[in-house]
Amino acid sequence: MPNESLEQLATRDYEFGFTTDIEMDIVEPGLSEDVIRFISAKKGEPAWMVEWRLEAFARWQKMVEPHHWAKLSYPPIDYQAIRYYAAPKKKIQLDSLDELDPELRRTYEKLGISLDEQKRLAGVAVDAVFDSVSVATTFKKELEKHGIIFCPFSEAVHKCPELVRQYLGSVVPVNDNFFAALNSAVFTDGSFVYIPPGVRCPMELSTYFRINASETGQFERTLIIADRGATVSYLEGCTAPQRDENQLHAAVVELIALDDATIKYSTVQNWYPGDAEGKGGIYNFVTKRGKCAGKRSKISWTQVETGSAITWKYPSCILLGDDSVGEFYSVALTSKRQQADTGTKMIHIGKRTRSTIVSKGISAAHGQNSYRGLVRIQKGADGARNYSQCDSLLIGSECGAHTFPYLEVANPTAKVEHEATTSKIGEDQLFYCRQRGLSEEDAVNMIVNGFCKRVLKQLPMEFAVEAQKLLGVSLEGAVG
Amino acid sequence: MTTPMLEIRDLHATAGETLILKGIDLVIQPGEVHAVMGPNGSGKSTLANVLAGKPGYEIVSGSVLFEGRDLSLLAPEQRAREGIFLAFQYPVEIPGVSNMYFLKQAVNAVRAHRGIEELDAMEFLQLAREKMKLVEMSDALMSRSVNEGFSGGEKKRNEILQMALLDPKLAVLDETDSGLDIDALRVIANGVNALRGPTRAMLVITHYQRLLDHIVPDFVHVLSGGRIVKSGAKELALELEEKGYGWIQAESAAG
Ligand SMILES: Nc1ncnc2c1ncn2[C@@H]1O[C@H](COP(=O)(O)OP(=O)(O)OP(=O)(O)O)[C@@H](O)[C@H]1O
Ligand SMILES: [Mg+2]
């Protein structure tokens, strides 16, 4: 029967599954103090940074992988089989984009990121992280005029060591969790942003992450500081080549917003999801946390997660400053054999702190999608408010959606609202659309986009379009 | 002789696993309006679903030709683009998708298929406004999600609006009158009548004469037990209103 389609699940080729042939500077797989010293030496890091890493390593060795609570199942990861450093050999220090390795440049073009193009048209400043190093940061000069620092993390360690020392690990301590500790020990690069007091960053800042070398883990570190009254919008995009083995991505992102500062952090995550049988794909274990340290500060997370074999990710807000605001807008799509356990934590400490959670989970094929969210209202958080909405959309009958809301309220004046729905794209809906002339695929995309609208609206325009396309691509073959 | 718009020959069809249609013959020429009446469960909606190609409804024998082409070879969306429209007895809700957007996508899918230029947002809005008048549809309903929370009557209006926008060759209206108050019935009937024309054919499924007072059919058929047991002119509907279905069923059993 051509129409008994919802149950039929096929795969579609991963559009970004190419590798780039570039001479690489690579360490042998395995993790030890020596490897950490090697990474640190490669980056020419100061002594305090090495110490910091080694301490994280010591702590990590005593920790166990958090395998028990998340609704994810995967074989044990062999941390000694992973390479912790891989970098393109040539020309890492670039004065202009023209010096970028042509192969690397083609990679970005394939990804749809023409750096030149971005530079000319979009007014988006881009930092591209390729395996372990940042290779190009555009618009540096323009940003410098405003006193904004936007550079590879490894550069920031030299350029503004005081800021790095003051804030690194201040939101996600080295021993916060297993993956954060691992990242602290071995992180190779990432982006650093500092927006000085009162400055509204004149353009979107953007980083593209790509894992390329095989058996390589990617451990990037992002630190964004918005000083008093500063405003910044930051975008992060991720892709990886198609490989049969699983690759580990364990990033840490820390955001700090001082008085009246606003940080908007948007992610479109499209790591390779593995094939329809569950072979290959990225294990994405990421710790993202923002601290609204100042009064009336605001941190807003928006994520569209379409890739990865496994996603373990809880972008969170610590609402310390009075009247501070935290937001989490999320679309997580699992198709094929993908598993996602994602959500947020909103920790209300300051008075009249407010948080909004909007989570949209889409499960298709054999995808498993869990929302896990904590809202904690601490004792002193008078008048705190939270609104949570968690919706799940199922496509087909082999997939699953789960919701795990945790609520801890220690202040009687707090107001907390939680709404949850689960719906299914029904045969009747699809037939209705088809009877009006729409293809099944267009019908599914239309319904999915409608379902995600509230989240997609949060993304900057170009990103929203890209995200919509990605959702479509990820669902192709899941019906029809 | 012209090719009929629709030519159904000895149609047997199943819904799920059950044989529901047991030998239907029906020929509809362009410009004609045929009414189909019949008791609950007699197979009226099944016939509509078979024509539209709903998954789960299978032709087991006989044939259905649309403008001479074998319908069973076409997917539902292809049938729609070729000009078959079904106004549903129970229109489906699609949360999150605005009615306006949905209609624009549908109209453009059909236009693309017919090789006509697609409409941009402004052009579509203009077209929509014009057709909305036809069924007295409010702006508010256009910005809401497709059929979500619409009243029964609003849903039916929306169906006819879609028909007006999609400009089909063959429109199948499945109990478009059920659940309508008297004013709404008149509005919808006027809308339908405005769409009557020499190139369009209609198959109007209904239980009530009152709809046929407004939409006067060329032929009336009575479906019972998956078969057309009686056909006649518009007066047949009046007779049915008066006497019910019993006498026909008895007559056809005897015959
Ligand atoms: N998908 C299906 N699976 C199984 N049986 C079905 C299916 N669809 C319809 N039927 C059955 O076929 C028979 C005819 O149903 P149909 O909906 O065509 O009747 P109808 O003439 O439209 O009735 P009504 O006047 O009540 O709308 C009924 O017995 C119904 O239960
Ligand atoms: Mg019916």
XYZ file of C-alpha atoms in Angstrom, chain B:
255
model
C -19.632 12.308 -27.406
C -17.613 14.074 -24.772
C -15.617 12.168 -22.167
C -17.538 12.114 -18.882
C -16.051 13.978 -15.962
C -16.430 10.885 -13.846
C -17.257 7.375 -14.885
C -17.685 4.720 -12.227
C -18.249 1.146 -13.409
C -19.214 -1.756 -11.157
C -17.101 -0.375 -8.352
C -16.365 -2.693 -5.450
C -14.288 -1.200 -2.670
C -13.202 -2.046 0.843
C -12.808 0.160 3.873
C -10.325 -1.409 6.213
C -10.927 -5.093 5.565
C -14.635 -4.866 4.894
C -16.295 -4.747 1.497
C -18.487 -1.647 1.616
C -19.146 -0.633 -1.967
C -20.708 -3.508 -3.845
C -21.106 -2.515 -7.450
C -21.587 1.192 -8.060
C -22.281 2.590 -11.501
C -22.357 6.328 -11.918
C -21.584 8.685 -14.772
C -21.240 12.416 -14.237
C -20.879 14.874 -17.097
C -19.274 18.306 -16.826
C -21.727 20.887 -15.518
C -23.924 18.342 -13.739
C -24.823 18.273 -10.083
C -25.614 14.852 -8.650
C -27.017 14.349 -5.183
C -26.322 11.161 -3.279
C -28.610 10.277 -0.418
C -28.986 7.171 1.650
C -29.182 5.823 5.179
C -26.360 6.053 7.692
C -23.645 3.568 6.995
C -24.730 2.956 3.421
C -21.287 3.879 2.034
C -21.639 7.533 0.995
C -18.471 8.738 2.719
C -16.710 5.589 1.620
C -17.468 6.491 -1.986
C -16.124 10.007 -1.391
C -12.972 8.622 0.228
C -12.393 6.170 -2.588
C -12.645 9.006 -5.095
C -10.162 11.092 -3.109
C -7.787 8.143 -2.616
C -7.808 7.946 1.163
C -5.320 5.363 2.477
C -7.168 2.318 3.740
C -9.850 2.488 1.063
C -9.120 0.057 -1.731
C -10.766 -0.611 -5.053
C -11.092 -4.385 -5.378
C -12.862 -4.491 -8.747
C -14.499 -2.240 -11.258
C -13.107 1.061 -12.418
C -13.159 4.763 -11.742
C -12.233 7.053 -14.592
C -11.733 10.773 -14.155
C -11.770 12.533 -17.514
C -10.986 9.148 -18.983
C -7.995 8.472 -16.740
C -7.766 5.618 -14.289
C -7.966 7.301 -10.899
C -6.491 4.385 -9.000
C -3.080 5.181 -10.475
C -2.958 8.614 -8.877
C -1.864 9.504 -5.352
C -4.324 11.619 -3.345
C -2.342 14.830 -3.908
C -2.207 14.159 -7.639
C -5.954 13.714 -7.750
C -6.356 16.987 -5.876
C -4.050 18.790 -8.273
C -5.894 17.305 -11.228
C -9.067 18.846 -9.898
C -10.819 16.523 -7.478
C -11.931 18.246 -4.334
C -13.496 16.669 -1.283
C -15.284 18.813 1.268
C -14.964 16.603 4.328
C -17.827 15.493 6.500
C -15.457 15.952 9.452
C -12.723 18.502 8.591
C -9.470 17.851 10.421
C -7.763 20.309 12.768
C -4.115 21.169 12.160
C -2.755 23.020 15.186
C 0.084 25.470 14.671
C -0.525 25.992 10.972
C -2.352 29.178 10.135
C -5.366 28.805 7.923
C -4.132 31.518 5.577
C -0.748 29.868 5.187
C -2.285 26.459 4.648
C -4.588 27.737 1.949
C -1.781 29.557 0.205
C 0.379 26.439 0.167
C -2.491 24.389 -1.192
C -3.379 26.907 -3.863
C 0.233 27.189 -4.966
C 0.714 23.413 -5.045
C -2.266 23.138 -7.354
C -1.191 26.103 -9.464
C 2.333 24.760 -9.828
C 0.900 21.484 -11.063
C -1.294 23.269 -13.567
C 1.629 25.332 -14.814
C 0.232 28.608 -13.523
C 2.490 31.057 -11.744
C 2.452 30.737 -7.961
C 0.947 33.552 -5.965
C 2.969 35.625 -3.547
C 1.569 36.587 -0.175
C -0.053 39.790 -1.412
C -1.616 38.256 -4.483
C -2.919 35.364 -2.458
C -4.394 37.681 0.129
C -6.291 39.460 -2.608
C -7.648 36.232 -4.029
C -8.522 34.940 -0.571
C -10.400 38.135 0.302
C -12.486 37.815 -2.811
C -13.415 34.201 -2.107
C -13.951 34.823 1.601
C -16.841 37.120 0.683
C -18.483 34.229 -1.056
C -18.901 32.295 2.177
C -18.839 35.308 4.510
C -15.675 34.123 6.179
C -14.113 36.434 8.746
C -10.479 37.568 8.812
C -10.137 36.170 12.302
C -10.668 32.626 11.078
C -7.909 33.057 8.522
C -5.230 33.828 11.072
C -6.194 30.973 13.363
C -4.832 27.452 13.009
C -6.556 25.314 10.391
C -9.977 24.348 11.783
C -8.651 24.408 15.344
C -11.472 25.289 17.652
C -13.681 26.244 14.707
C -17.376 25.681 15.279
C -19.050 23.066 13.124
C -20.432 25.732 10.821
C -17.099 27.543 10.572
C -15.404 24.344 9.540
C -17.918 23.809 6.770
C -17.491 27.377 5.571
C -13.766 26.803 5.497
C -14.262 23.748 3.307
C -16.258 25.695 0.767
C -13.743 28.522 0.864
C -11.038 26.012 0.024
C -13.126 24.696 -2.806
C -13.544 28.204 -4.180
C -9.802 28.817 -3.965
C -8.736 25.515 -5.468
C -11.140 25.771 -8.381
C -11.712 22.023 -8.845
C -13.326 20.253 -11.786
C -15.141 17.765 -9.611
C -16.262 18.731 -6.130
C -17.497 16.099 -3.720
C -19.388 17.650 -0.824
C -19.864 15.196 2.025
C -22.715 16.387 4.232
C -21.603 19.967 3.997
C -25.036 20.940 5.310
C -24.966 18.939 8.512
C -24.726 21.022 11.632
C -25.520 24.296 9.873
C -28.094 26.771 11.092
C -30.551 28.128 8.549
C -28.557 31.249 7.731
C -25.295 29.389 7.390
C -26.982 26.847 5.156
C -28.087 29.634 2.834
C -24.631 31.220 2.830
C -22.946 27.967 1.998
C -25.495 27.002 -0.630
C -25.064 30.397 -2.264
C -21.325 29.863 -2.223
C -21.702 26.487 -3.853
C -24.157 27.774 -6.438
C -21.771 30.552 -7.363
C -19.253 27.866 -8.207
C -21.592 25.948 -10.453
C -20.672 26.183 -14.094
C -20.570 24.281 -17.338
C -17.098 22.888 -16.716
C -17.512 21.899 -13.110
C -19.331 18.864 -11.783
C -20.519 18.241 -8.236
C -21.393 15.233 -6.171
C -23.425 16.400 -3.215
C -23.895 13.942 -0.367
C -26.704 14.875 1.966
C -29.499 13.554 4.122
C -31.794 16.522 3.719
C -34.011 18.015 1.105
C -33.438 21.452 2.608
C -29.942 21.619 1.067
C -31.354 20.538 -2.275
C -33.895 23.358 -2.074
C -30.893 25.647 -2.454
C -28.563 23.530 -4.525
C -30.905 22.039 -7.041
C -29.461 18.786 -8.400
C -29.763 17.418 -11.913
C -29.911 13.869 -10.602
C -30.565 12.184 -7.292
C -29.217 8.755 -6.357
C -30.021 6.606 -3.397
C -27.205 4.579 -1.961
C -28.084 1.620 0.202
C -25.955 -1.309 1.252
C -23.106 -0.154 -0.944
C -25.189 0.028 -4.132
C -27.127 2.706 -5.948
C -30.626 1.351 -5.573
C -32.529 4.146 -7.217
C -31.765 7.143 -9.392
C -34.077 9.891 -10.523
C -34.569 13.599 -11.051
C -34.719 16.178 -8.264
C -38.224 15.091 -7.326
C -36.863 11.819 -5.978
C -35.386 13.716 -3.053
C -38.812 15.091 -2.161
C -40.267 11.628 -2.268
C -37.560 10.356 0.026
C -38.170 13.201 2.444
C -41.768 12.179 2.616
C -41.512 8.393 2.689
C -38.054 7.600 4.055
C -35.816 4.921 2.622
C -37.862 1.856 3.544
C -39.911 1.638 0.367
C -36.857 1.794 -1.889
C -35.022 -0.806 0.073
C -38.080 -3.039 -0.084
C -38.511 -2.325 -3.783
C -34.901 -3.120 -4.596
C -34.966 -6.288 -2.473
C -38.086 -7.416 -4.315
C -36.686 -6.422 -7.700
